[in-house]
Amino acid sequence: MEDQALLQELLALREEVLQGAEAYLQAWGKPGPELHNLAHYLTLRQKDLRDLQVELAWRGLSSLGRCESRVLPNLDAIIAALGAKVGLPFPAPTKEVFFAGDRALARNAETLLGPTPPHRQGRIMVTLPTEAAEDPKLLAHLLNQGMDLARINLAHDGPEIWAKMLENLHWAEGFTGKRCRVQMDLSGPKVRTGRVISPPERKKVLKGDRILLAARIPQPEALAPFQVEVEPQAVLAHLGLGAQVWIDDAKVAARVVEVLPQGAVVEVEAVKPGGKRLKEGRGLNFPDTDLPLAPLTDKDLRDLAFAVRYAHLVGYSFVQRPEDVTLLLTTLDRLEAPRELGVVLKVETRLAVRNLPHLLAAIVGRRPVGVMIARGDLAAEIGWLRLSEMQEELLWLCEAAHVPVIWATQVLESLVKEGVPTRAELSDAALAARAECVMVNKGPHVLEAVALLDQVLARMQAHQHKKTARLRALYSWRPTP
C-alpha cells in the first residue's frame, strides 16, 4: 500500500471512530469526558485491524496494539508522522496529551485502591480467614509480607467476627506502620445446592447419570437416582430443555433433559473419571440462561449497613445490568455512605461481560470504581477456553475506561493451600502484574504466597506495563569477561 493511500485509510478510520463513539455516548446519556476514550475504543475494536497493523509496523510507525488508554491521541500521532512523510501536515498530540489516559488510570487506581509500595506498582489484596479475628499477629505478618488491601467476604462469619478482624487490622497497622484498605464483598444472589439425596449403593455421579433439581425433594417419589434441592428455588422456573447446568464450579457439567412441575431433570455430560460426590452448599451455574435474580438480597442490605461504616470498598457480587448498578448507588446514598466509598464490580457472569461497558457508564464519575475479574465463577459461566481470552479482553476494556482491575481467584492457589506453587501458577502470577491489584485467597500458606507474589510483581514491572514491553536491559546474556 502506498503511503498516501494508507494516510487516507487512517483519516477515514479516525472519522469512523468519532462517529461510532457518539452512538455509545448517546446511549449512555451523554456522560462526561471520562468515558469518551472507552467509546472510542469500543468503536475501534469492532474493526479487524490486522492488515493495517502490518502496514504500520514495517514503516516503523506507532502500533495501534497498545492504544487502550489513548485511542485518539494514538491515531493522531500515527497520522501526524505519516502526514509529515507525504507532505500533508496533521497536528500531533503533545506528550502531555498522549499520556493523559495513563495518568487518569493511575489516579483512579490510587483513589480506589490506595498508593502502591515504593518497590512495585501493583497492589496485593488478601482474603482474610476467620482466624484473623483471633490473631492480630497474622495481620501484622501479612502487612509485612506485602498485603496492601484486606478483603472480608460477607458471605461468611458475621458482624462480630468482621468487627474483630477490623480491630486486629487497626492494631497491625499501628504495629507495622503500614496502611491497609478494606474491601467488603456482598454475598449476592448466589445459586447453591441444598439438601442432597444419593442412591444408597453409590454416592458419586457418573457421566450419563440423571439428577433432579427441585425446590424440595419429593418423597417418596423418585424421579431420578440423584436429587438436589436448589436455593433460591425461583431459578428453576427459568430452565428450559437443553439448558446447561454446571455444579460445584463446573466439576459436574449437565444439561436439562426434562422439565417437570417439581423442577428439572439434568443428565451429566462431563465429570472426572471415578465420578464426583454431590454436596450441600455448592455453587450452581447456568451458562446459557439469564436469571432475573434480585442483585441485592435482604442479607446484602443488612450487610451494607455495616460495610458503609467500616469499608473503603464494597465488592458488588453478580452485578449484571446497569439498573443493578443504579440500585446499589441509590442504596448507598440512602445509607449516607461516604462519597469516597468505592465500588468494585465483580464480573462473574456471561451477562456481566456483555454489559460491562454499560455497567461502567452507570457509575463512572459518581463513585470511585474498579472491576474484579472473578475468574472462578466466570470460568464456570463462560467455559475455561473462553476465559483464557476473556480475562485479556476485560483488562483491555477497563484500561480504555481508565478503570483499575483486580485480578482474582486461584492466584498461587497450590502455594496457598499446599506450600508449593506450580509452574503454571507462577506464569499466571506474572501475567497478573498487568492488573492494578492481585487477590490472593486464604489458606494455610498465605504468608508465603504474599511474599512470593510481592517479588513477582516487583520483577515484572521492570519488564512490562499492561501490553507494552519496557525493554529493560537484560543481564542474563552478558559477554563473558
CSV table of C-alpha atoms in Angstrom, one decimal:
chain,number,residue,atom,x,y,z
A,1,MET,CA,0.0,0.0,0.0
A,2,GLU,CA,1.3,3.5,-0.9
A,3,ASP,CA,1.9,6.0,1.9
A,4,GLN,CA,-0.8,8.3,0.5
A,5,ALA,CA,-3.4,5.6,0.5
A,6,LEU,CA,-2.5,4.5,4.0
A,7,LEU,CA,-2.9,8.0,5.3
A,8,GLN,CA,-6.3,8.3,3.8
A,9,GLU,CA,-7.3,5.0,5.4
A,10,LEU,CA,-6.2,6.2,8.8
A,11,LEU,CA,-8.0,9.5,8.4
A,12,ALA,CA,-11.2,7.6,7.4
A,13,LEU,CA,-10.7,5.3,10.4
A,14,ARG,CA,-10.4,8.3,12.8
A,15,GLU,CA,-13.6,9.8,11.5
A,16,GLU,CA,-15.4,6.4,11.8
A,17,VAL,CA,-14.2,6.2,15.5
A,18,LEU,CA,-15.5,9.6,16.3
A,19,GLN,CA,-18.9,8.9,14.7
A,20,GLY,CA,-19.3,5.5,16.2
A,21,ALA,CA,-18.3,6.7,19.6
A,22,GLU,CA,-21.1,9.3,19.5
A,23,ALA,CA,-23.7,6.4,19.4
A,24,TYR,CA,-22.3,4.9,22.6
A,25,LEU,CA,-22.2,8.3,24.3
A,26,GLN,CA,-25.8,9.0,23.3
A,27,ALA,CA,-26.8,5.6,24.7
A,28,TRP,CA,-25.1,6.3,28.0
A,29,GLY,CA,-26.9,9.6,28.4
A,30,LYS,CA,-24.1,11.9,27.2
A,31,PRO,CA,-21.7,11.3,30.1
A,32,GLY,CA,-18.7,13.4,31.0
A,33,PRO,CA,-15.3,13.1,29.2
A,34,GLU,CA,-14.3,10.2,31.5
A,35,LEU,CA,-16.0,7.8,29.1
A,36,HIS,CA,-15.1,9.2,25.8
A,37,ASN,CA,-12.0,7.1,25.4
A,38,LEU,CA,-14.0,3.9,26.2
A,39,ALA,CA,-16.5,4.8,23.4
A,40,HIS,CA,-13.6,5.4,21.0
A,41,TYR,CA,-12.0,2.0,21.9
A,42,LEU,CA,-15.3,0.1,21.6
A,43,THR,CA,-15.8,1.6,18.1
A,44,LEU,CA,-12.2,0.9,17.0
A,45,ARG,CA,-12.2,-2.7,18.2
A,46,GLN,CA,-15.2,-3.5,16.1
A,47,LYS,CA,-12.9,-3.4,13.1
A,48,ASP,CA,-10.3,-6.0,12.1
A,49,LEU,CA,-7.1,-4.1,12.2
A,50,ARG,CA,-4.6,-6.9,11.4
A,51,ASP,CA,-3.7,-5.8,7.9
A,52,LEU,CA,-3.5,-2.2,9.0
A,53,GLN,CA,-1.1,-3.2,11.8
A,54,VAL,CA,1.2,-4.9,9.2
A,55,GLU,CA,1.3,-1.7,7.1
A,56,LEU,CA,2.2,0.4,10.1
A,57,ALA,CA,4.8,-2.0,11.5
A,58,TRP,CA,7.1,-2.1,8.6
A,59,ARG,CA,7.1,1.7,8.3
A,60,GLY,CA,8.2,1.9,11.9
A,61,LEU,CA,5.1,3.7,13.0
A,62,SER,CA,3.5,3.5,16.4
A,63,SER,CA,1.3,0.5,16.8
A,64,LEU,CA,-2.4,0.6,17.5
A,65,GLY,CA,-2.0,-2.5,19.5
A,66,ARG,CA,-1.2,-0.5,22.6
A,67,CYS,CA,-3.7,2.2,22.3
A,68,GLU,CA,-6.2,1.2,25.0
A,69,SER,CA,-5.8,4.2,27.3
A,70,ARG,CA,-5.4,6.8,24.4
A,71,VAL,CA,-7.2,5.9,21.2
A,72,LEU,CA,-7.5,9.3,19.5
A,73,PRO,CA,-4.0,10.5,20.6
A,74,ASN,CA,-2.5,7.3,19.3
A,75,LEU,CA,-4.3,7.6,16.0
A,76,ASP,CA,-3.3,11.3,15.8
A,77,ALA,CA,0.3,10.5,16.4
A,78,ILE,CA,0.4,8.0,13.6
A,79,ILE,CA,-1.4,10.2,11.2
A,80,ALA,CA,0.9,13.2,12.0
A,81,ALA,CA,4.0,11.0,11.5
A,82,LEU,CA,2.8,9.7,8.2
A,83,GLY,CA,1.5,13.1,7.1
A,84,ALA,CA,4.9,14.6,7.6
A,85,LYS,CA,6.4,11.9,5.4
A,86,VAL,CA,4.0,12.6,2.5
A,87,GLY,CA,3.8,16.4,2.9
A,88,LEU,CA,0.3,16.6,4.4
A,89,PRO,CA,0.7,18.2,7.9
A,90,PHE,CA,-1.6,17.0,10.7
A,91,PRO,CA,-1.4,18.3,14.3
A,92,ALA,CA,0.5,15.8,16.5
A,93,PRO,CA,-0.6,15.4,20.2
A,94,THR,CA,1.8,16.7,22.8
A,95,LYS,CA,3.4,14.3,25.2
A,96,GLU,CA,1.1,15.6,27.9
A,97,VAL,CA,-2.0,14.8,25.8
A,98,PHE,CA,-0.6,11.4,24.6
A,99,PHE,CA,-0.1,10.0,28.1
A,100,ALA,CA,-3.2,11.7,29.7
A,101,GLY,CA,-5.1,8.4,29.8
A,102,ASP,CA,-2.3,6.6,31.5
A,103,ARG,CA,-2.2,9.3,34.2
A,104,ALA,CA,-6.0,9.1,34.6
A,105,LEU,CA,-5.8,5.3,35.2
A,106,ALA,CA,-3.1,5.7,37.7
A,107,ARG,CA,-5.0,8.4,39.6
A,108,ASN,CA,-8.2,6.4,39.6
A,109,ALA,CA,-6.3,3.3,40.9
A,110,GLU,CA,-4.8,5.3,43.7
A,111,THR,CA,-8.2,6.8,44.6
A,112,LEU,CA,-9.8,3.4,44.8
A,113,LEU,CA,-7.0,1.1,46.0
A,114,GLY,CA,-4.7,3.4,47.7
A,115,PRO,CA,-1.0,4.1,47.0
A,116,THR,CA,1.4,1.5,45.8
A,117,PRO,CA,4.5,0.4,47.8
A,118,PRO,CA,7.8,2.1,46.7
A,119,HIS,CA,9.1,-1.1,45.0
A,120,ARG,CA,6.1,-2.1,42.9
A,121,GLN,CA,3.2,-0.6,41.1
A,122,GLY,CA,0.6,-3.4,41.6
A,123,ARG,CA,-1.2,-3.9,44.9
A,124,ILE,CA,-1.9,-7.2,46.7
A,125,MET,CA,-5.3,-8.0,48.2
A,126,VAL,CA,-5.7,-10.9,50.7
A,127,THR,CA,-9.0,-12.6,51.7
A,128,LEU,CA,-8.9,-12.7,55.5
A,129,PRO,CA,-9.6,-16.0,57.2
A,130,THR,CA,-11.8,-16.3,60.3
A,131,GLU,CA,-8.5,-16.7,62.2
A,132,ALA,CA,-7.8,-13.0,61.5
A,133,ALA,CA,-10.4,-12.2,64.2
A,134,GLU,CA,-8.4,-14.1,66.8
A,135,ASP,CA,-4.8,-13.5,65.8
A,136,PRO,CA,-3.7,-9.9,65.2
A,137,LYS,CA,-0.1,-11.0,64.6
A,138,LEU,CA,-1.3,-12.8,61.5
A,139,LEU,CA,-2.4,-9.5,60.1
A,140,ALA,CA,0.9,-7.9,61.0
A,141,HIS,CA,2.8,-10.6,59.2
A,142,LEU,CA,0.6,-10.2,56.1
A,143,LEU,CA,1.2,-6.4,56.1
A,144,ASN,CA,5.0,-7.0,56.4
A,145,GLN,CA,4.9,-9.6,53.6
A,146,GLY,CA,3.2,-7.2,51.2
A,147,MET,CA,-0.6,-7.1,51.8
A,148,ASP,CA,-2.0,-3.7,50.7
A,149,LEU,CA,-5.7,-4.4,50.9
A,150,ALA,CA,-7.7,-6.8,53.1
A,151,ARG,CA,-10.8,-8.5,51.7
A,152,ILE,CA,-13.7,-9.6,54.0
A,153,ASN,CA,-16.2,-11.9,52.4
A,154,LEU,CA,-19.5,-11.0,53.9
A,155,ALA,CA,-20.9,-14.4,52.8
A,156,HIS,CA,-19.1,-15.9,55.8
A,157,ASP,CA,-18.9,-15.3,59.5
A,158,GLY,CA,-20.9,-12.3,60.8
A,159,PRO,CA,-20.7,-8.7,62.2
A,160,GLU,CA,-19.0,-9.7,65.5
A,161,ILE,CA,-16.2,-11.6,63.6
A,162,TRP,CA,-15.9,-8.8,61.0
A,163,ALA,CA,-15.6,-6.2,63.7
A,164,LYS,CA,-12.9,-8.2,65.4
A,165,MET,CA,-11.0,-8.6,62.1
A,166,LEU,CA,-11.1,-4.8,61.7
A,167,GLU,CA,-9.9,-4.2,65.3
A,168,ASN,CA,-7.0,-6.5,64.8
A,169,LEU,CA,-6.2,-4.9,61.4
A,170,HIS,CA,-6.0,-1.5,63.0
A,171,TRP,CA,-3.7,-2.9,65.7
A,172,ALA,CA,-1.5,-4.4,63.0
A,173,GLU,CA,-1.4,-1.1,61.1
A,174,GLY,CA,-0.1,0.7,64.2
A,175,PHE,CA,2.4,-2.1,65.0
A,176,THR,CA,3.9,-2.2,61.4
A,177,GLY,CA,3.4,1.4,60.4
A,178,LYS,CA,1.7,0.2,57.2
A,179,ARG,CA,-1.7,1.3,56.0
A,180,CYS,CA,-4.3,-1.2,54.5
A,181,ARG,CA,-7.6,-0.6,52.8
A,182,VAL,CA,-10.5,-2.9,53.4
A,183,GLN,CA,-12.9,-4.3,50.8
A,184,MET,CA,-16.1,-6.0,51.9
A,185,ASP,CA,-17.8,-8.3,49.4
A,186,LEU,CA,-21.5,-8.7,49.4
A,187,SER,CA,-22.8,-12.2,49.1
A,188,GLY,CA,-25.2,-11.6,46.3
A,189,PRO,CA,-27.9,-14.0,44.9
A,190,LYS,CA,-25.6,-17.0,44.7
A,191,VAL,CA,-27.4,-20.1,43.5
A,192,ARG,CA,-26.4,-23.1,45.6
A,193,THR,CA,-27.2,-26.7,46.2
A,194,GLY,CA,-29.4,-27.5,49.2
A,195,ARG,CA,-30.2,-31.0,50.6
A,196,VAL,CA,-28.8,-33.8,48.5
A,197,ILE,CA,-30.1,-37.4,48.2
A,198,SER,CA,-28.0,-40.1,46.6
A,199,PRO,CA,-28.8,-43.7,45.9
A,200,PRO,CA,-27.6,-46.0,48.8
A,201,GLU,CA,-25.4,-48.1,46.5
A,202,ARG,CA,-23.5,-45.2,45.0
A,203,LYS,CA,-22.6,-41.7,46.3
A,204,LYS,CA,-20.9,-40.2,43.2
A,205,VAL,CA,-22.5,-39.1,40.0
A,206,LEU,CA,-21.0,-40.5,36.7
A,207,LYS,CA,-21.4,-39.5,33.1
A,208,GLY,CA,-24.9,-40.3,31.9
A,209,ASP,CA,-26.5,-40.1,35.4
A,210,ARG,CA,-29.6,-38.1,35.9
A,211,ILE,CA,-30.1,-35.6,38.7
A,212,LEU,CA,-33.4,-34.0,39.7
A,213,LEU,CA,-33.1,-30.3,40.6
A,214,ALA,CA,-36.1,-29.3,42.7
A,215,ALA,CA,-37.3,-26.7,45.2
A,216,ARG,CA,-38.0,-29.6,47.6
A,217,ILE,CA,-37.0,-33.2,47.1
A,218,PRO,CA,-40.3,-35.1,46.5
A,219,GLN,CA,-40.9,-38.0,48.9
A,220,PRO,CA,-41.2,-40.9,48.4
A,221,GLU,CA,-41.4,-40.5,44.6
A,222,ALA,CA,-38.0,-40.9,42.9
A,223,LEU,CA,-37.8,-39.1,39.6
A,224,ALA,CA,-34.0,-39.5,39.3
A,225,PRO,CA,-31.4,-41.5,41.1
A,226,PHE,CA,-29.8,-38.3,42.5
A,227,GLN,CA,-31.9,-35.5,43.8
A,228,VAL,CA,-30.7,-32.0,44.8
A,229,GLU,CA,-32.6,-29.0,46.3
A,230,VAL,CA,-31.9,-25.7,44.7
A,231,GLU,CA,-31.6,-22.4,46.6
A,232,PRO,CA,-33.2,-20.0,45.6
A,233,GLN,CA,-35.9,-22.1,44.1
A,234,ALA,CA,-37.1,-19.3,41.8
A,235,VAL,CA,-34.3,-20.2,39.3
A,236,LEU,CA,-36.0,-23.4,38.4
A,237,ALA,CA,-38.8,-21.6,36.6
A,238,HIS,CA,-36.3,-20.3,34.0
A,239,LEU,CA,-34.7,-23.5,33.0
A,240,GLY,CA,-35.7,-24.9,29.6
A,241,LEU,CA,-34.9,-28.1,27.7
A,242,GLY,CA,-31.3,-28.2,26.6
A,243,ALA,CA,-30.1,-25.6,29.1
A,244,GLN,CA,-26.6,-26.2,30.5
A,245,VAL,CA,-26.2,-26.6,34.3
A,246,TRP,CA,-22.8,-26.7,35.9
A,247,ILE,CA,-22.5,-27.9,39.5
A,248,ASP,CA,-19.7,-27.2,42.0
A,249,ASP,CA,-17.6,-24.8,39.9
A,250,ALA,CA,-18.3,-26.8,36.8
A,251,LYS,CA,-16.8,-30.0,38.2
A,252,VAL,CA,-20.1,-31.6,37.0
A,253,ALA,CA,-21.4,-30.5,33.6
A,254,ALA,CA,-25.0,-31.4,32.9
A,255,ARG,CA,-27.9,-30.5,30.6
A,256,VAL,CA,-31.7,-30.2,31.2
A,257,VAL,CA,-33.4,-33.2,29.6
A,258,GLU,CA,-36.8,-32.9,31.2
A,259,VAL,CA,-38.8,-30.1,32.7
A,260,LEU,CA,-41.3,-31.1,35.4
A,261,PRO,CA,-43.7,-29.3,37.9
A,262,GLN,CA,-41.3,-30.4,40.6
A,263,GLY,CA,-38.2,-28.9,38.9
A,264,ALA,CA,-35.8,-30.1,36.1
A,265,VAL,CA,-34.0,-33.3,35.4
A,266,VAL,CA,-30.5,-32.9,34.1
A,267,GLU,CA,-28.2,-35.5,32.6
A,268,VAL,CA,-24.5,-35.5,33.4
A,269,GLU,CA,-22.4,-34.9,30.3
A,270,ALA,CA,-18.9,-34.5,31.8
A,271,VAL,CA,-17.4,-35.3,35.2
A,272,LYS,CA,-13.9,-36.6,36.2
A,273,PRO,CA,-13.2,-40.3,36.0
A,274,GLY,CA,-14.5,-42.0,39.0
A,275,GLY,CA,-17.3,-39.5,39.4
A,276,LYS,CA,-18.0,-36.6,41.8
A,277,ARG,CA,-19.9,-36.6,45.0
A,278,LEU,CA,-22.7,-34.0,45.2
A,279,LYS,CA,-22.6,-31.9,48.3
A,280,GLU,CA,-24.8,-29.3,50.0
A,281,GLY,CA,-23.8,-25.6,49.7
A,282,ARG,CA,-22.0,-25.9,46.3
A,283,GLY,CA,-22.4,-23.4,43.5
A,284,LEU,CA,-24.7,-23.8,40.5
A,285,ASN,CA,-24.1,-22.1,37.3
A,286,PHE,CA,-26.4,-21.7,34.3
A,287,PRO,CA,-24.2,-20.5,31.4
A,288,ASP,CA,-26.8,-20.0,28.7
A,289,THR,CA,-29.7,-18.9,31.0
A,290,ASP,CA,-30.2,-15.3,32.1
A,291,LEU,CA,-31.6,-15.4,35.6
A,292,PRO,CA,-33.5,-12.3,36.6
A,293,LEU,CA,-32.4,-12.5,40.3
A,294,ALA,CA,-32.5,-9.5,42.6
A,295,PRO,CA,-28.9,-8.2,42.7
A,296,LEU,CA,-29.2,-7.2,46.4
A,297,THR,CA,-30.6,-9.8,48.8
A,298,ASP,CA,-32.1,-9.0,52.2
A,299,LYS,CA,-28.8,-10.2,53.7
A,300,ASP,CA,-26.9,-7.8,51.4
A,301,LEU,CA,-28.9,-4.9,52.6
A,302,ARG,CA,-28.2,-5.7,56.2
A,303,ASP,CA,-24.5,-6.2,55.5
A,304,LEU,CA,-24.3,-2.9,53.5
A,305,ALA,CA,-25.3,-1.1,56.7
A,306,PHE,CA,-22.1,-2.5,58.3
A,307,ALA,CA,-19.9,-2.0,55.2
A,308,VAL,CA,-20.7,1.7,54.7
A,309,ARG,CA,-19.4,2.4,58.2
A,310,TYR,CA,-16.1,0.5,58.0
A,311,ALA,CA,-15.1,-0.4,54.4
A,312,HIS,CA,-13.1,1.6,51.9
A,313,LEU,CA,-14.6,-0.5,49.0
A,314,VAL,CA,-17.7,-2.6,48.5
A,315,GLY,CA,-17.5,-5.7,46.2
A,316,TYR,CA,-20.7,-6.0,44.2
A,317,SER,CA,-21.3,-9.7,43.6
A,318,PHE,CA,-23.2,-10.9,40.5
A,319,VAL,CA,-23.9,-7.5,39.1
A,320,GLN,CA,-25.2,-7.9,35.6
A,321,ARG,CA,-27.3,-4.9,34.4
A,322,PRO,CA,-27.0,-1.1,34.5
A,323,GLU,CA,-30.1,-1.0,36.7
A,324,ASP,CA,-28.2,-3.2,39.2
A,325,VAL,CA,-25.6,-0.5,39.5
A,326,THR,CA,-28.2,2.2,39.9
A,327,LEU,CA,-29.9,0.2,42.6
A,328,LEU,CA,-26.6,-0.1,44.6
A,329,LEU,CA,-25.8,3.6,44.2
A,330,THR,CA,-29.3,4.6,45.3
A,331,THR,CA,-28.9,2.3,48.3
A,332,LEU,CA,-25.5,3.7,49.3
A,333,ASP,CA,-27.0,7.2,49.1
A,334,ARG,CA,-29.9,6.2,51.3
A,335,LEU,CA,-27.4,4.7,53.8
A,336,GLU,CA,-25.5,8.0,53.7
A,337,ALA,CA,-22.3,6.2,52.6
A,338,PRO,CA,-19.2,8.4,52.4
A,339,ARG,CA,-18.6,9.8,48.8
A,340,GLU,CA,-15.2,8.2,48.8
A,341,LEU,CA,-16.5,4.7,49.4
A,342,GLY,CA,-15.6,2.8,46.3
A,343,VAL,CA,-17.5,0.1,44.4
A,344,VAL,CA,-15.8,-2.9,42.8
A,345,LEU,CA,-18.0,-4.5,40.1
A,346,LYS,CA,-17.3,-8.3,40.2
A,347,VAL,CA,-17.6,-9.7,36.7
A,348,GLU,CA,-18.8,-13.3,37.3
A,349,THR,CA,-21.4,-14.0,34.6
A,350,ARG,CA,-21.8,-14.0,30.8
A,351,LEU,CA,-24.3,-11.2,31.0
A,352,ALA,CA,-21.9,-9.0,33.1
A,353,VAL,CA,-19.2,-9.5,30.4
A,354,ARG,CA,-21.6,-8.4,27.7
A,355,ASN,CA,-22.9,-5.4,29.7
A,356,LEU,CA,-19.6,-4.3,31.2
A,357,PRO,CA,-19.4,-1.0,29.1
A,358,HIS,CA,-22.9,-0.1,30.2
A,359,LEU,CA,-22.2,-1.1,33.9
A,360,LEU,CA,-19.2,1.3,33.9
A,361,ALA,CA,-21.2,4.0,32.2
A,362,ALA,CA,-23.7,3.8,35.1
A,363,ILE,CA,-21.1,4.5,37.7
A,364,VAL,CA,-18.0,6.3,36.3
A,365,GLY,CA,-18.0,9.8,37.7
A,366,ARG,CA,-20.4,9.0,40.5
A,367,ARG,CA,-18.1,7.0,42.8
A,368,PRO,CA,-14.6,5.5,42.7
A,369,VAL,CA,-15.0,2.3,40.7
A,370,GLY,CA,-13.0,-0.8,39.9
A,371,VAL,CA,-13.6,-4.2,38.3
A,372,MET,CA,-12.7,-7.6,39.7
A,373,ILE,CA,-12.2,-10.4,37.2
A,374,ALA,CA,-13.6,-13.2,39.3
A,375,ARG,CA,-12.1,-15.9,37.3
A,376,GLY,CA,-13.6,-18.9,39.2
A,377,ASP,CA,-17.3,-18.1,38.7
A,378,LEU,CA,-16.6,-16.5,35.3
A,379,ALA,CA,-14.9,-19.8,34.1
A,380,ALA,CA,-17.9,-21.7,35.3
A,381,GLU,CA,-20.2,-19.4,33.3
A,382,ILE,CA,-18.3,-19.0,30.0
A,383,GLY,CA,-16.0,-22.1,30.0
A,384,TRP,CA,-12.3,-22.5,30.5
A,385,LEU,CA,-11.4,-21.9,26.8
A,386,ARG,CA,-13.3,-18.6,26.6
A,387,LEU,CA,-11.8,-17.5,29.9
A,388,SER,CA,-8.3,-17.6,28.6
A,389,GLU,CA,-9.0,-14.8,26.1
A,390,MET,CA,-11.8,-13.1,28.1
A,391,GLN,CA,-9.5,-12.2,31.0
A,392,GLU,CA,-7.3,-10.4,28.5
A,393,GLU,CA,-10.2,-8.6,26.8
A,394,LEU,CA,-11.5,-7.4,30.2
A,395,LEU,CA,-8.1,-5.9,31.0
A,396,TRP,CA,-8.1,-4.0,27.7
A,397,LEU,CA,-11.6,-2.7,28.2
A,398,CYS,CA,-11.0,-1.5,31.7
A,399,GLU,CA,-7.8,0.2,30.6
A,400,ALA,CA,-9.7,2.0,27.9
A,401,ALA,CA,-12.2,3.2,30.6
A,402,HIS,CA,-9.3,4.2,32.9
A,403,VAL,CA,-10.8,1.8,35.5
A,404,PRO,CA,-8.5,-0.2,37.7
A,405,VAL,CA,-8.7,-4.0,37.7
A,406,ILE,CA,-8.4,-6.6,40.5
A,407,TRP,CA,-7.2,-10.0,39.1
A,408,ALA,CA,-8.8,-12.6,41.3
A,409,THR,CA,-9.3,-16.4,42.0
A,410,GLN,CA,-6.8,-19.2,42.3
A,411,VAL,CA,-3.7,-16.9,42.2
A,412,LEU,CA,-0.8,-19.2,43.5
A,413,GLU,CA,-3.5,-21.5,44.9
A,414,SER,CA,-1.3,-24.6,45.2
A,415,LEU,CA,1.2,-22.5,47.2
A,416,VAL,CA,-1.6,-21.1,49.4
A,417,LYS,CA,-3.1,-24.5,50.1
A,418,GLU,CA,-0.1,-26.9,49.9
A,419,GLY,CA,3.0,-24.8,50.3
A,420,VAL,CA,4.4,-25.3,46.8
A,421,PRO,CA,3.5,-23.4,43.7
A,422,THR,CA,3.1,-24.9,40.2
A,423,ARG,CA,5.0,-23.6,37.2
A,424,ALA,CA,1.7,-22.7,35.6
A,425,GLU,CA,0.7,-20.6,38.7
A,426,LEU,CA,4.0,-18.7,38.5
A,427,SER,CA,3.3,-17.8,34.9
A,428,ASP,CA,-0.2,-16.8,35.8
A,429,ALA,CA,1.1,-14.6,38.6
A,430,ALA,CA,3.5,-12.9,36.2
A,431,LEU,CA,0.5,-12.1,33.8
A,432,ALA,CA,-1.4,-10.7,36.8
A,433,ALA,CA,1.1,-7.9,37.0
A,434,ARG,CA,-0.8,-6.1,34.3
A,435,ALA,CA,-3.7,-5.5,36.7
A,436,GLU,CA,-3.7,-2.8,39.3
A,437,CYS,CA,-4.3,-5.3,42.1
A,438,VAL,CA,-4.0,-9.0,42.5
A,439,MET,CA,-6.1,-11.0,45.0
A,440,VAL,CA,-4.8,-14.0,47.0
A,441,ASN,CA,-7.3,-16.2,48.8
A,442,LYS,CA,-7.0,-17.5,52.3
A,443,GLY,CA,-5.1,-20.7,53.1
A,444,PRO,CA,-2.5,-22.2,55.5
A,445,HIS,CA,0.4,-20.9,53.4
A,446,VAL,CA,-0.9,-17.5,52.5
A,447,LEU,CA,2.1,-15.7,54.0
A,448,GLU,CA,4.4,-17.5,51.7
A,449,ALA,CA,2.1,-16.7,48.8
A,450,VAL,CA,2.0,-13.0,49.5
A,451,ALA,CA,5.8,-12.8,49.9
A,452,LEU,CA,6.3,-14.6,46.6
A,453,LEU,CA,3.7,-12.5,44.8
A,454,ASP,CA,5.4,-9.3,46.1
A,455,GLN,CA,8.6,-10.4,44.4
A,456,VAL,CA,7.0,-11.5,41.2
A,457,LEU,CA,5.1,-8.2,40.8
A,458,ALA,CA,8.2,-6.1,41.6
A,459,ARG,CA,10.3,-8.0,39.0
A,460,MET,CA,7.7,-8.0,36.2
A,461,GLN,CA,7.0,-4.2,36.4
A,462,ALA,CA,10.5,-3.6,35.1
A,463,HIS,CA,9.7,-5.7,32.0
A,464,GLN,CA,6.1,-5.0,31.3
A,465,HIS,CA,3.4,-2.3,31.7
A,466,LYS,CA,0.0,-3.5,30.5
A,467,LYS,CA,0.6,-4.7,26.9
A,468,THR,CA,3.8,-2.7,26.5
A,469,ALA,CA,7.2,-4.3,26.9
A,470,ARG,CA,9.5,-1.7,28.6
A,471,LEU,CA,12.8,-3.1,27.3
A,472,ARG,CA,14.8,-3.1,30.5
A,473,ALA,CA,18.4,-4.1,29.9
A,474,LEU,CA,18.8,-7.9,30.1
A,475,TYR,CA,21.6,-9.2,32.3
A,476,SER,CA,21.3,-13.0,31.7
A,477,TRP,CA,23.5,-13.0,28.5
A,478,ARG,CA,26.3,-10.5,29.1
A,479,PRO,CA,29.6,-11.2,27.2
A,480,THR,CA,32.0,-13.4,29.0
A,481,PRO,CA,34.7,-11.2,30.5
